[in-house]
Coordinates of C-alpha atoms and ligand atoms in Angstrom, one line a residue:
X44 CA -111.5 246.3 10.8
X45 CA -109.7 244.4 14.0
X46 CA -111.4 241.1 14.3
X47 CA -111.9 239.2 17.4
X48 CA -108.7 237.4 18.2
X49 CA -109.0 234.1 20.4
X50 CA -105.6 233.7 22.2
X51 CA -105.0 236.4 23.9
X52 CA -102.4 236.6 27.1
X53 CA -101.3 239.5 28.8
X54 CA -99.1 240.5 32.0
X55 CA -101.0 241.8 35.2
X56 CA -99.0 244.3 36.9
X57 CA -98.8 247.6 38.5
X58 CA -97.1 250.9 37.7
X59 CA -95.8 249.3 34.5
X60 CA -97.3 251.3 31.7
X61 CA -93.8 251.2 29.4
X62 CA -94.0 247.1 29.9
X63 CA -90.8 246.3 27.5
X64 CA -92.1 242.8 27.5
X65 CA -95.2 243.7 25.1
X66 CA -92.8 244.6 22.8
X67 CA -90.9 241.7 23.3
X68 CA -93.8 238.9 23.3
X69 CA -95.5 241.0 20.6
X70 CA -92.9 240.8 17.9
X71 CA -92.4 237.2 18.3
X72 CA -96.0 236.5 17.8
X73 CA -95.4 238.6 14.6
X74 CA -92.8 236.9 13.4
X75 CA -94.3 233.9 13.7
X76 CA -97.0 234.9 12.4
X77 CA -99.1 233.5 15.7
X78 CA -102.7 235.0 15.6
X79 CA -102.1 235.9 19.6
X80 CA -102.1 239.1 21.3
X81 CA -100.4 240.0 24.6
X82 CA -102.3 243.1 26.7
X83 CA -100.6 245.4 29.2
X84 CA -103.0 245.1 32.3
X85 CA -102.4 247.5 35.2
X86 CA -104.0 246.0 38.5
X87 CA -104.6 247.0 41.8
X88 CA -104.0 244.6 44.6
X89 CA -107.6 244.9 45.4
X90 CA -108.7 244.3 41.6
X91 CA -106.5 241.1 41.4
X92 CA -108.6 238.6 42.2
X93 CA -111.7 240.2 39.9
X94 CA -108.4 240.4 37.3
X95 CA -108.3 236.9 36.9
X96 CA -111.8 236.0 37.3
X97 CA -111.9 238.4 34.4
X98 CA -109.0 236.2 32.4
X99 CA -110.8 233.0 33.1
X100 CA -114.4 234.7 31.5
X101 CA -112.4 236.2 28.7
X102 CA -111.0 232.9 27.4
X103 CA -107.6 233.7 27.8
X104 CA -104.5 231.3 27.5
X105 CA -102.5 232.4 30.6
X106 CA -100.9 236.2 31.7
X107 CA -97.4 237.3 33.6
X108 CA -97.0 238.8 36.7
X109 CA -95.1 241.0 38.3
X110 CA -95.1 242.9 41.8
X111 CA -96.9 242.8 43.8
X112 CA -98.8 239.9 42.5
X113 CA -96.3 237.2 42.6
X114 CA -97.5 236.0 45.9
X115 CA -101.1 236.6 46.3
X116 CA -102.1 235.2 43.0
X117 CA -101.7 231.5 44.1
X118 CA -105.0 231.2 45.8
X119 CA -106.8 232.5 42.6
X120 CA -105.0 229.4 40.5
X121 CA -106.0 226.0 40.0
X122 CA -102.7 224.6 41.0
X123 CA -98.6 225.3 40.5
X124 CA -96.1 223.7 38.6
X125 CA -93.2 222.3 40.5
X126 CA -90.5 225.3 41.3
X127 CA -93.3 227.8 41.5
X128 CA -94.9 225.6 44.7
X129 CA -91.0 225.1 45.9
X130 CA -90.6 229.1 45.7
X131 CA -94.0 230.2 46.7
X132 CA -94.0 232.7 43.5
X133 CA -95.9 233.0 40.0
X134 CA -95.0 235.0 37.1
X135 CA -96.5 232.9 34.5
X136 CA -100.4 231.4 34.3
X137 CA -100.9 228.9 31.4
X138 CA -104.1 227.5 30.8
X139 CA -104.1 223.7 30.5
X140 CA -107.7 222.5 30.0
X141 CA -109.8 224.7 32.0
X142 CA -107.3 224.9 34.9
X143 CA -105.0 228.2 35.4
X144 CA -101.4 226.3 37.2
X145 CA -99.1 229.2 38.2
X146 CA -95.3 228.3 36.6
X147 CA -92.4 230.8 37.7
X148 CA -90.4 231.2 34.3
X149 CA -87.8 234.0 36.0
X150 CA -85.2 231.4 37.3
X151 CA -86.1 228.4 34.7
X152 CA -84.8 231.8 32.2
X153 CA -81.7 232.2 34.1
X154 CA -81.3 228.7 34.1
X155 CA -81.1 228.5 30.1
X156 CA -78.8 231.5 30.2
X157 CA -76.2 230.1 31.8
X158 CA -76.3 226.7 30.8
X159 CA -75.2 228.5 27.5
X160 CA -71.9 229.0 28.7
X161 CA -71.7 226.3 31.9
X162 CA -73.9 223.7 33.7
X163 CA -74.6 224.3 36.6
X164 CA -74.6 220.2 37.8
X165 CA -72.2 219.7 40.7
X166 CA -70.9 223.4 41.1
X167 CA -70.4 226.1 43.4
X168 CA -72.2 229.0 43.5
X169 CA -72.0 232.3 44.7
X170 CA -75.4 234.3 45.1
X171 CA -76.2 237.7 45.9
X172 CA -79.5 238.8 47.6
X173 CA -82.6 236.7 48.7
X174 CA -85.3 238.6 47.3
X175 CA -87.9 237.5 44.4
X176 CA -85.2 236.9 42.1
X177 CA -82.8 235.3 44.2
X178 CA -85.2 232.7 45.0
X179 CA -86.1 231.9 42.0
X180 CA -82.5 231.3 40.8
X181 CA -81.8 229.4 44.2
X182 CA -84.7 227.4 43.6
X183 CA -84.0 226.4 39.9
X184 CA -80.2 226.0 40.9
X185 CA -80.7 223.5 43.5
X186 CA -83.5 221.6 40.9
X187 CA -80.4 221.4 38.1
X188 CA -78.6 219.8 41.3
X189 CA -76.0 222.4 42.0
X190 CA -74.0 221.2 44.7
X191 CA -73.2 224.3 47.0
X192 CA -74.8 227.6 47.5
X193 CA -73.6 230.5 48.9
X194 CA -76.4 232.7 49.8
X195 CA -74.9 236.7 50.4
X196 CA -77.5 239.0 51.7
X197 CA -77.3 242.1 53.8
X198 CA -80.6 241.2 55.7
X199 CA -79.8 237.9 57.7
X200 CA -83.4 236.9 58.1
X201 CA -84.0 237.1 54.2
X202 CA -80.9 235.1 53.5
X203 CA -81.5 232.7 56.1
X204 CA -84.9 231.9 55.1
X205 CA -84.0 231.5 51.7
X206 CA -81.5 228.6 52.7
X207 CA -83.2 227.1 55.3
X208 CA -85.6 226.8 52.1
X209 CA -83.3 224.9 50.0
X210 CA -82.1 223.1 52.6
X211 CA -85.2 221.6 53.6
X212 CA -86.6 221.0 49.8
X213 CA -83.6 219.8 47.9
X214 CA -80.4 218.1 47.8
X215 CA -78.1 221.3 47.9
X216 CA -76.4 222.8 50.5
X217 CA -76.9 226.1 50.8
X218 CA -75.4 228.3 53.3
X219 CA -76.5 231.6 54.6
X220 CA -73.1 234.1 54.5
X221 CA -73.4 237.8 55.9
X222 CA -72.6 240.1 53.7
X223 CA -68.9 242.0 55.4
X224 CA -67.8 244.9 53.7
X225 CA -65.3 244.3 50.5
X226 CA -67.2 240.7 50.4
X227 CA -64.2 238.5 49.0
X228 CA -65.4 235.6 46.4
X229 CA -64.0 232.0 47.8
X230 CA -61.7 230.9 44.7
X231 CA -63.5 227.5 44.7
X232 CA -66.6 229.2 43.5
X233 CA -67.7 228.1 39.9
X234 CA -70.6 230.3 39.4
X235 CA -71.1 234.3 41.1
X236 CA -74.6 236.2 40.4
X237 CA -75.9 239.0 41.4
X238 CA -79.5 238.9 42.0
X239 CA -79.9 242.1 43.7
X240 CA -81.3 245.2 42.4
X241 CA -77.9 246.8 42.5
X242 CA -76.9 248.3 39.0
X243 CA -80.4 249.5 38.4
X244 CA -80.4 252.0 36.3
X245 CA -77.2 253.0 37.4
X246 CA -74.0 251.7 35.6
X247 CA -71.7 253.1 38.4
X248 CA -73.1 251.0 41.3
X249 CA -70.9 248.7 42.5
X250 CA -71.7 245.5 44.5
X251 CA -69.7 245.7 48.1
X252 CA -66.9 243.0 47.0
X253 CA -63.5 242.9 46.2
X254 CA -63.3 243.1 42.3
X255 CA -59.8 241.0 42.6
X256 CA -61.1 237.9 44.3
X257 CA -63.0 236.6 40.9
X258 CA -61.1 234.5 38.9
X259 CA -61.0 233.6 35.5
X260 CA -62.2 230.0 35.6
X261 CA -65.5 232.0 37.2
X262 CA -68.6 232.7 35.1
X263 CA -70.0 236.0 36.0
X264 CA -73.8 236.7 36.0
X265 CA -76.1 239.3 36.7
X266 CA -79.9 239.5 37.0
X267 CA -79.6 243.6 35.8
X268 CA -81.0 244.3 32.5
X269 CA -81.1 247.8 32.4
X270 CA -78.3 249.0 31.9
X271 CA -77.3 245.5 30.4
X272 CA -73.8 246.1 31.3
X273 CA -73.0 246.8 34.5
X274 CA -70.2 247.4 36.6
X275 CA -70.0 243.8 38.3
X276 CA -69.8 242.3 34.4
X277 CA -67.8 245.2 33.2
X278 CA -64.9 244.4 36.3
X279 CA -65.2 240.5 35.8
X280 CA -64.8 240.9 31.8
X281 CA -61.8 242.9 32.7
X282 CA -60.9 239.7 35.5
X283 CA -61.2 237.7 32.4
X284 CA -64.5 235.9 33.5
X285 CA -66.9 234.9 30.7
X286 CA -70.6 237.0 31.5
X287 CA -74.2 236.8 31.2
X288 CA -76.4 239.5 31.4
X289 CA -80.0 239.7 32.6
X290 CA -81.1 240.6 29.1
X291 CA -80.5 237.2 28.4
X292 CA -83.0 236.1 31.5
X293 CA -85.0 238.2 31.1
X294 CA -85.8 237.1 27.0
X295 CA -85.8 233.5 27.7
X296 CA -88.5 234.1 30.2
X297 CA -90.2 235.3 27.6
X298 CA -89.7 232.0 25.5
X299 CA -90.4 229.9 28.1
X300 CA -93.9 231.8 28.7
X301 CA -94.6 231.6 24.7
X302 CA -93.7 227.8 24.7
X303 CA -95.7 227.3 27.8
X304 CA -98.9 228.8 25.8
X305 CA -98.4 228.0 22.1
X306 CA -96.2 225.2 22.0
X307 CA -94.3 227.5 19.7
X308 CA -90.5 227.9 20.1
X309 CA -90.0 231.7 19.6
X310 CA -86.9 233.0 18.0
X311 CA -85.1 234.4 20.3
X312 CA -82.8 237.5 18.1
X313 CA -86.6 238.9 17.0
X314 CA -87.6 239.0 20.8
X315 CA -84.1 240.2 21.8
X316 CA -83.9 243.0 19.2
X317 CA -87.3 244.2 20.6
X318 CA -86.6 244.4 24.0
X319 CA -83.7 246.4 23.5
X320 CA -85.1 249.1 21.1
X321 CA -87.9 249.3 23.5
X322 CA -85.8 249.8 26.7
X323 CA -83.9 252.1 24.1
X324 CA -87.5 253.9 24.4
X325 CA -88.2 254.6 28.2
Ligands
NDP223 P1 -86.5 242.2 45.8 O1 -86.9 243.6 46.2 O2 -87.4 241.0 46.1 O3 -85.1 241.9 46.3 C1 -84.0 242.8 46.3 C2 -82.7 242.2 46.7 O4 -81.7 243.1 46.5 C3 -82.7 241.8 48.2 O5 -81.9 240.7 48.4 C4 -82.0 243.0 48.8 O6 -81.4 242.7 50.1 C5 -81.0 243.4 47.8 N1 -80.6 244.7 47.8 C6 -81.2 245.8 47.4 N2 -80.4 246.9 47.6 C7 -79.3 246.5 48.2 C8 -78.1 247.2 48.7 N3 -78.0 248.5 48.6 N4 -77.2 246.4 49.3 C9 -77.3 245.1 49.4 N5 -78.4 244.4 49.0 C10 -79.4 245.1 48.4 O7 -86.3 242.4 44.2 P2 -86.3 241.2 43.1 O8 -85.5 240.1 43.6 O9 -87.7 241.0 42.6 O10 -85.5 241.9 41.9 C11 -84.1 242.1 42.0 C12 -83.6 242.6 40.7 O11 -83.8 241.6 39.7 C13 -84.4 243.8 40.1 O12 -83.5 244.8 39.7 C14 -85.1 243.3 38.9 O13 -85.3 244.2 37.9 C15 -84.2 242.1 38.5 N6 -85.0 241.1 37.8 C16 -84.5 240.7 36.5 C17 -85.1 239.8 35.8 C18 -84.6 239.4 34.5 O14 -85.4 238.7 33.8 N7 -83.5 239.8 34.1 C19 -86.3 239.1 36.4 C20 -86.7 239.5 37.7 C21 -86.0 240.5 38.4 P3 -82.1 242.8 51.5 O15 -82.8 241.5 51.7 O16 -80.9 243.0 52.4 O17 -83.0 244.0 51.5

């Protein structure tokens, strides 16, 4: 007989029925034997501000987003943690008190990626693309005080926006670059990532650059998840880079979220195990 359970969290989104995140979040609440449930919730546009009017009556502890509600949550909150105001985006409510404050765990995941292999203090970075995920990397970059970013996008008013952004709110120098055919990586870069939606689903696609420019000294990233290795990581192992891939961001998102509501440091091989047998799945 299910009883009522009285942390529950969820992720809002739209056209996400196969969420591999449930799985994800799920298993480490099993593990740790965390009495917590996390709901798949598809919402409208229209319904989102009723969505979280319902998630304040309901008693839960917070809920992810995804697109399109990134953006037009932020009135509905109670206020924003720090990188979340900087990049004007939410993917994470936590309930502290009886406030909902909108965090954006994407880039703080990133972030603990690749200070696994390098930190990111004083570097130079390469970064492709200046959508939601760009930003959020950008932002969280330039908080970690990464000296120089290169900002490569194909639309100029994207990638200048995004700069003009860091410029204005951080210490960092960011730079917008446009994006010329067989892009070749300055060898003084430290740090190259892809955070476009290249390589989606498609192993094959190849990110306009010249594979030759990266350089072993160079740690290769990439935002991509599915497939987890993609052509960009597969050509900078074979430069002799060391890689991270978005599997790896996109799990510690998950950890941050679960430490965010229950103060409980999830194991991360349980959550990463899941996440691949249920991308395995769709
Ligand atoms: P957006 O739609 O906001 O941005 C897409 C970016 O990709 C833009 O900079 C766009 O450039 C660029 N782009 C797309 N197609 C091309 C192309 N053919 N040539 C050059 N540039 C291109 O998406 P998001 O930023 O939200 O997501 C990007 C990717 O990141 C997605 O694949 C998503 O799955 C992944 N992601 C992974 C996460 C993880 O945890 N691993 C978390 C969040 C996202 P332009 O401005 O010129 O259009």
């Amino acid at each position: 007989m299910p009883t009522f359970c009285p942390h529950l969290v969820g992720s809002m989104s739209q056209g996400a029925a196969g969420n591999p995140t449930v799985a994800m979040v799920e298993a480490a609440f099993a593990h740790h034997h965390l009495d917590w449930r996390y709901i798949n919730m598809e919402v409208t546009p229209a319904d989102l501000p009723a969505a979280v009017l319902g998630a304040r009556a309901l008693g839960f502890r917070g809920f992810n987003l995804s697109i399109p509600h990134k953006v037009t949550v932020i009135p509905l909150l109670d206020g924003l943690g720090q990188s979340a105001a900087l990049m004007g985006a939410v993917n994470c409510v936590v309930r502290r008190g009886d406030q909902f404050i909108g965090e954006n765990t994407d880039g703080k995941g990133f972030l603990a990626s690749l200070q696994t292999l390098i930190d990111p203090t004083g570097k130079t970075i390469v970064l492709f693309g200046a959508g939601g995920a760009a930003r959020a990397i950008a932002v969280e970059l330039a908080l970690a005080h990464a000296a120089t970013l290169l900002i490569v996008n194909r639309d100029p008013a994207c990638g200048t926006e995004l700069t003009d952004l860091i410029n204005a709110n951080t210490a960092t120098q960011a730079h917008y670059v446009p994006w010329t055919p067989h892009y070749q990586i300055p060898p003084l870069a430290d740090i190259v990532i892809n955070a476009t939606s290249i390589g989606l689903y498609d192993e094959t696609a190849a990110l306009d650059l010249d594979p030759t420019t990266l350089l072993p000294h160079q740690v290769v990233a990439d935002v991509i998840f599915n497939p987890a290795q993609t052509r960009l990581l597969r050509d900078a192992q074979t430069r002799g880079c060391r890689t991270l891939d978005g599997l790896g961001m996109l799990v510690n998102q998950g950890i941050i979220g679960i430490q965010y509501w229950t103060q409980t440091n999830p194991d991360p091989q349980v959550m990463t195990k899941a996440l691949k047998s249920a991308l395995d799945s769709i």
